[in-house]
Coordinates of C-alpha atoms in Angstrom, one line a residue:
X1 CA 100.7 79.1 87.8
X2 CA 104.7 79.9 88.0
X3 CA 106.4 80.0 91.7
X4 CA 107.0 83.4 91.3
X5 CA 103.2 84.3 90.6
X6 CA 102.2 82.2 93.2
X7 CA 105.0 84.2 95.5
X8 CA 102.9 87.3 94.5
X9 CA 99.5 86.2 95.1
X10 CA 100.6 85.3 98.6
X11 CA 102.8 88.3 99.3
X12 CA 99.1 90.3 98.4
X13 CA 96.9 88.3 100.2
X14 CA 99.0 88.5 103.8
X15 CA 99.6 92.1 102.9
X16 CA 96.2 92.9 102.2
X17 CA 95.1 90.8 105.7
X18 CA 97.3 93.6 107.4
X19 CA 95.7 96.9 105.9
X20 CA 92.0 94.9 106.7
X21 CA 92.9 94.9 110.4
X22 CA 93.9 98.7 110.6
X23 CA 91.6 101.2 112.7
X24 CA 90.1 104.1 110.6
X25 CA 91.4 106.1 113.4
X26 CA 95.5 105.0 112.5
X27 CA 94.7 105.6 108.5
X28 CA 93.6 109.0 109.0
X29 CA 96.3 109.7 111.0
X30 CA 99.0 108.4 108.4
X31 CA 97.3 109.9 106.0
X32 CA 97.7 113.3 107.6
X33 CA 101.2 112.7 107.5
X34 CA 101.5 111.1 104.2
X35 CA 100.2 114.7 102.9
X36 CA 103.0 116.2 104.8
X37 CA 106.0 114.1 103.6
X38 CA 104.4 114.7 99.8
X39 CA 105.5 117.9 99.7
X40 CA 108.9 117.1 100.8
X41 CA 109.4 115.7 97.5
X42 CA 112.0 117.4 95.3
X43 CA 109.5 117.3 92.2
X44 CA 107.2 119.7 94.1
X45 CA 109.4 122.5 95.8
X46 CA 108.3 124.1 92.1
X47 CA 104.5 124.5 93.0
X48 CA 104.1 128.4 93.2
X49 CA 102.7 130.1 95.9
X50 CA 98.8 130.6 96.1
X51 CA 97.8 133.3 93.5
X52 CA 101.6 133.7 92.3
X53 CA 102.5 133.8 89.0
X54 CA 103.9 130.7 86.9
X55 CA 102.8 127.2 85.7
X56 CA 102.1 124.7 88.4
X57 CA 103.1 121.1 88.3
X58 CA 100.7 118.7 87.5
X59 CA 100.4 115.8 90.1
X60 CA 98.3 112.1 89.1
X61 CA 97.1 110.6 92.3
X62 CA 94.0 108.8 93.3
X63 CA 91.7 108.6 96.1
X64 CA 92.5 105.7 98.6
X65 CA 89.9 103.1 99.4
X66 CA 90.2 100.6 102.5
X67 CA 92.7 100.2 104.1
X68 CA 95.4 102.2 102.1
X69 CA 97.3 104.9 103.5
X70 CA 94.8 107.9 102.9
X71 CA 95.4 110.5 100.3
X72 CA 92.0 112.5 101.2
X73 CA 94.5 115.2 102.9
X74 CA 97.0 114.6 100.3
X75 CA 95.4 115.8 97.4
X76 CA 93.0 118.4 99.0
X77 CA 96.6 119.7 101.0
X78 CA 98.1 119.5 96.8
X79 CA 94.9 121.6 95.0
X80 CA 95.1 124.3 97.8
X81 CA 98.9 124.6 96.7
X82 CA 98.4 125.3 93.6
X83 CA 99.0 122.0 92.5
X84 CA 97.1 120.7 89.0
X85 CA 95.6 117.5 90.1
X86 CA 94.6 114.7 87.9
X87 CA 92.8 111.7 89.7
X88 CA 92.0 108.3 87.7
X89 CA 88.3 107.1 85.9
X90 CA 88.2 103.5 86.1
X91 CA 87.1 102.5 82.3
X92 CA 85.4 99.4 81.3
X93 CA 88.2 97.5 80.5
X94 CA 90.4 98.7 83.7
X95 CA 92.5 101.1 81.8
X96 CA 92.4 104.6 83.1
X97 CA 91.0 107.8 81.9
X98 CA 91.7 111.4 83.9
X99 CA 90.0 114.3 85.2
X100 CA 91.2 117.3 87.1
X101 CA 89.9 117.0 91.0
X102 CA 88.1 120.0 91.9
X103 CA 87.4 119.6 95.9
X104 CA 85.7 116.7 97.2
X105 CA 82.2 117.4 96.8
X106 CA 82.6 117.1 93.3
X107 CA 83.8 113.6 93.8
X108 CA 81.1 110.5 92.9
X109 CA 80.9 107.3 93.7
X110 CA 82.1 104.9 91.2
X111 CA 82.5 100.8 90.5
X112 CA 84.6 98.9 93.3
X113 CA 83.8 101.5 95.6
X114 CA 86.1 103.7 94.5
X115 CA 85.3 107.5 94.1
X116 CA 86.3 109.5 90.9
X117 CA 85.7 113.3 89.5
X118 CA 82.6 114.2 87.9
X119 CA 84.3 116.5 85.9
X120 CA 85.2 116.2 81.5
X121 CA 87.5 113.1 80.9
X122 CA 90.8 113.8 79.5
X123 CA 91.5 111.1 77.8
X124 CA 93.8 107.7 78.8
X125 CA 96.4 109.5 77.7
X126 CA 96.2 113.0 80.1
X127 CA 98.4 110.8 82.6
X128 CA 101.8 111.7 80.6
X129 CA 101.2 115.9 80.7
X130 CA 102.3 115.0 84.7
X131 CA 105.4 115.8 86.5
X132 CA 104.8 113.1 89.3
X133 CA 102.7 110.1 89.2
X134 CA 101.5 108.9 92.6
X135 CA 100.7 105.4 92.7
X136 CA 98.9 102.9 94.5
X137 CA 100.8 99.8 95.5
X138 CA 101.0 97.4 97.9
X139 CA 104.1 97.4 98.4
X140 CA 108.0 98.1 97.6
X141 CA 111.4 96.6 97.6
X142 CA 114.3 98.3 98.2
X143 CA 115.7 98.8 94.2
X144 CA 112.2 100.5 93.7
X145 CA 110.1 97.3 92.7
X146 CA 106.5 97.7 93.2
X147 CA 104.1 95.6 93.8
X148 CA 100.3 96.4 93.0
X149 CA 97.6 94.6 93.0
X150 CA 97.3 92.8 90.3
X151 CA 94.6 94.2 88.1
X152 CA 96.8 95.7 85.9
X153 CA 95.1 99.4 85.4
X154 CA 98.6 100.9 86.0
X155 CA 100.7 98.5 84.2
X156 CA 98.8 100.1 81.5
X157 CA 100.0 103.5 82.9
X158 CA 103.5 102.6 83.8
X159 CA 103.3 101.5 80.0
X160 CA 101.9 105.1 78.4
X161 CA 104.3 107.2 81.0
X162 CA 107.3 104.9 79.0
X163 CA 106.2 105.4 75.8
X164 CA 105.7 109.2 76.2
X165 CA 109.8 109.4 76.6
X166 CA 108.8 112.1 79.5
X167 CA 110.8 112.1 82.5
X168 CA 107.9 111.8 85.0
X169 CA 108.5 111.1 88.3
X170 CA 106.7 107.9 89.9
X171 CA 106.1 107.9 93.5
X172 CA 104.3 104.5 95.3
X173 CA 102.5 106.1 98.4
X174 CA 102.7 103.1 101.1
X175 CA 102.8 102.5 104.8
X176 CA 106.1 101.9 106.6
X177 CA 105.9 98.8 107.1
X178 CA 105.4 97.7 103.2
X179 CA 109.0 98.9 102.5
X180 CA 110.4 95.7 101.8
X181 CA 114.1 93.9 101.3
X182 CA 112.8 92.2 98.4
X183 CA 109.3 92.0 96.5
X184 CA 108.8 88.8 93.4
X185 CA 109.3 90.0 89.8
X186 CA 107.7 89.5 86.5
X187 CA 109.2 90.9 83.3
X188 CA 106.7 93.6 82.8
X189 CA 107.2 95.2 86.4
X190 CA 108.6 98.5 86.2
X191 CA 110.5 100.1 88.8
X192 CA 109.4 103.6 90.6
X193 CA 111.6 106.5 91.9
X194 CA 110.8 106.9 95.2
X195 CA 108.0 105.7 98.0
X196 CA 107.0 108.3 100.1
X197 CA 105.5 106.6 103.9
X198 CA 104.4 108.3 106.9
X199 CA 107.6 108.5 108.6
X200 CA 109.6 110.1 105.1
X201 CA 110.7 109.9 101.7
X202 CA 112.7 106.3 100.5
X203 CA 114.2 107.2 97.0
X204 CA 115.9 104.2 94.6
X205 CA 118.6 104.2 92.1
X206 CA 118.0 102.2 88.9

């Protein structure tokens, strides 16, 4: 194992030690305010009014498990805007297929405890018909490099978005104190375009 994916495993482990020890009371919390500083992002000042005329954006997220910061309000606060709303199927192999989130009682449970749409799946490839791409992460540094978890589902994302030549903007949804000076690299990380924590909106330049 090299230095620098040792560096990484650590980095997750102490990181993921911290999110372990957080009160369901403080993740709700930042999760209400996580939904507020969303739609502060440039990308979605374009989401028409309720019942007003004109194509909506189309947002990716997912639905936080654990200890990350809670995007229950964040995508129920982004439907109710108007906002198109594709949330992630966990396939097989750990890619990910899409389906459009239609409230949470249509929400099931799926593998790893995670919670997905019950909806028709899209396809893999549904991801790059998005204007932002909300991402999970542990953390960021401060040129933009994310750190997830390791499984490699959005690598595989990251990937498609690249390929599709489509100027999609991708947004790591964090707590504050996961902004980083500096986060180890590999040479398939790719950078994102902004975090977006409790406390406001970090964009990077790259």
């Amino acid at each position: 194992m090299s230095g620098e994916h040792e560096e990484k495993r650590r980095l997750r482990r102490d990181l993921l030690e911290v999110r372990r020890a957080l009160p369901a009371d403080v993740v709700a919390a930042r999760g209400a305010a996580l939904a507020r500083r969303v739609r502060e992002l440039d990308e979605l000042r374009t989401a028409p009014a309720e019942g007003a005329a004109g194509a909506a954006p189309t947002v990716a997220a997912y639905v936080s498990i654990g200890g990350e910061p809670d995007t229950r309000a964040l995508i129920e606060a982004l439907r109710a805007a108007g906002v198109r709303v594709l949330l992630p199927v966990l396939l097989p192999d750990n890619d990910l297929d899409w389906a459009v989130y239609e409230g949470p009682e249509r929400l099931v449970p799926a593998g790893w405890g995670l919670r997905e749409p019950d909806g028709p799946r899209l396809t893999p490839e549904a991801v790059t018909e998005a204007d932002v791409v909300l991402l999970p992460g542990l953390a960021v540094d401060r040129t933009g490099l994310r750190l997830g978890r390791g499984g490699g589902s959005y690598d595989r994302v990251l990937a498609r978005l690249e390929r599709s030549g489509r100027r999609t903007a991708l947004v790591v949804l964090l707590h504050d104190d996961e902004v980083l000076d500096a986060v180890p690299a590999e040479p398939h990380d790719r950078r994102v375009h902004a975090a977006v924590t409790p406390s406001g909106v970090h964009r990077f330049r790259h």
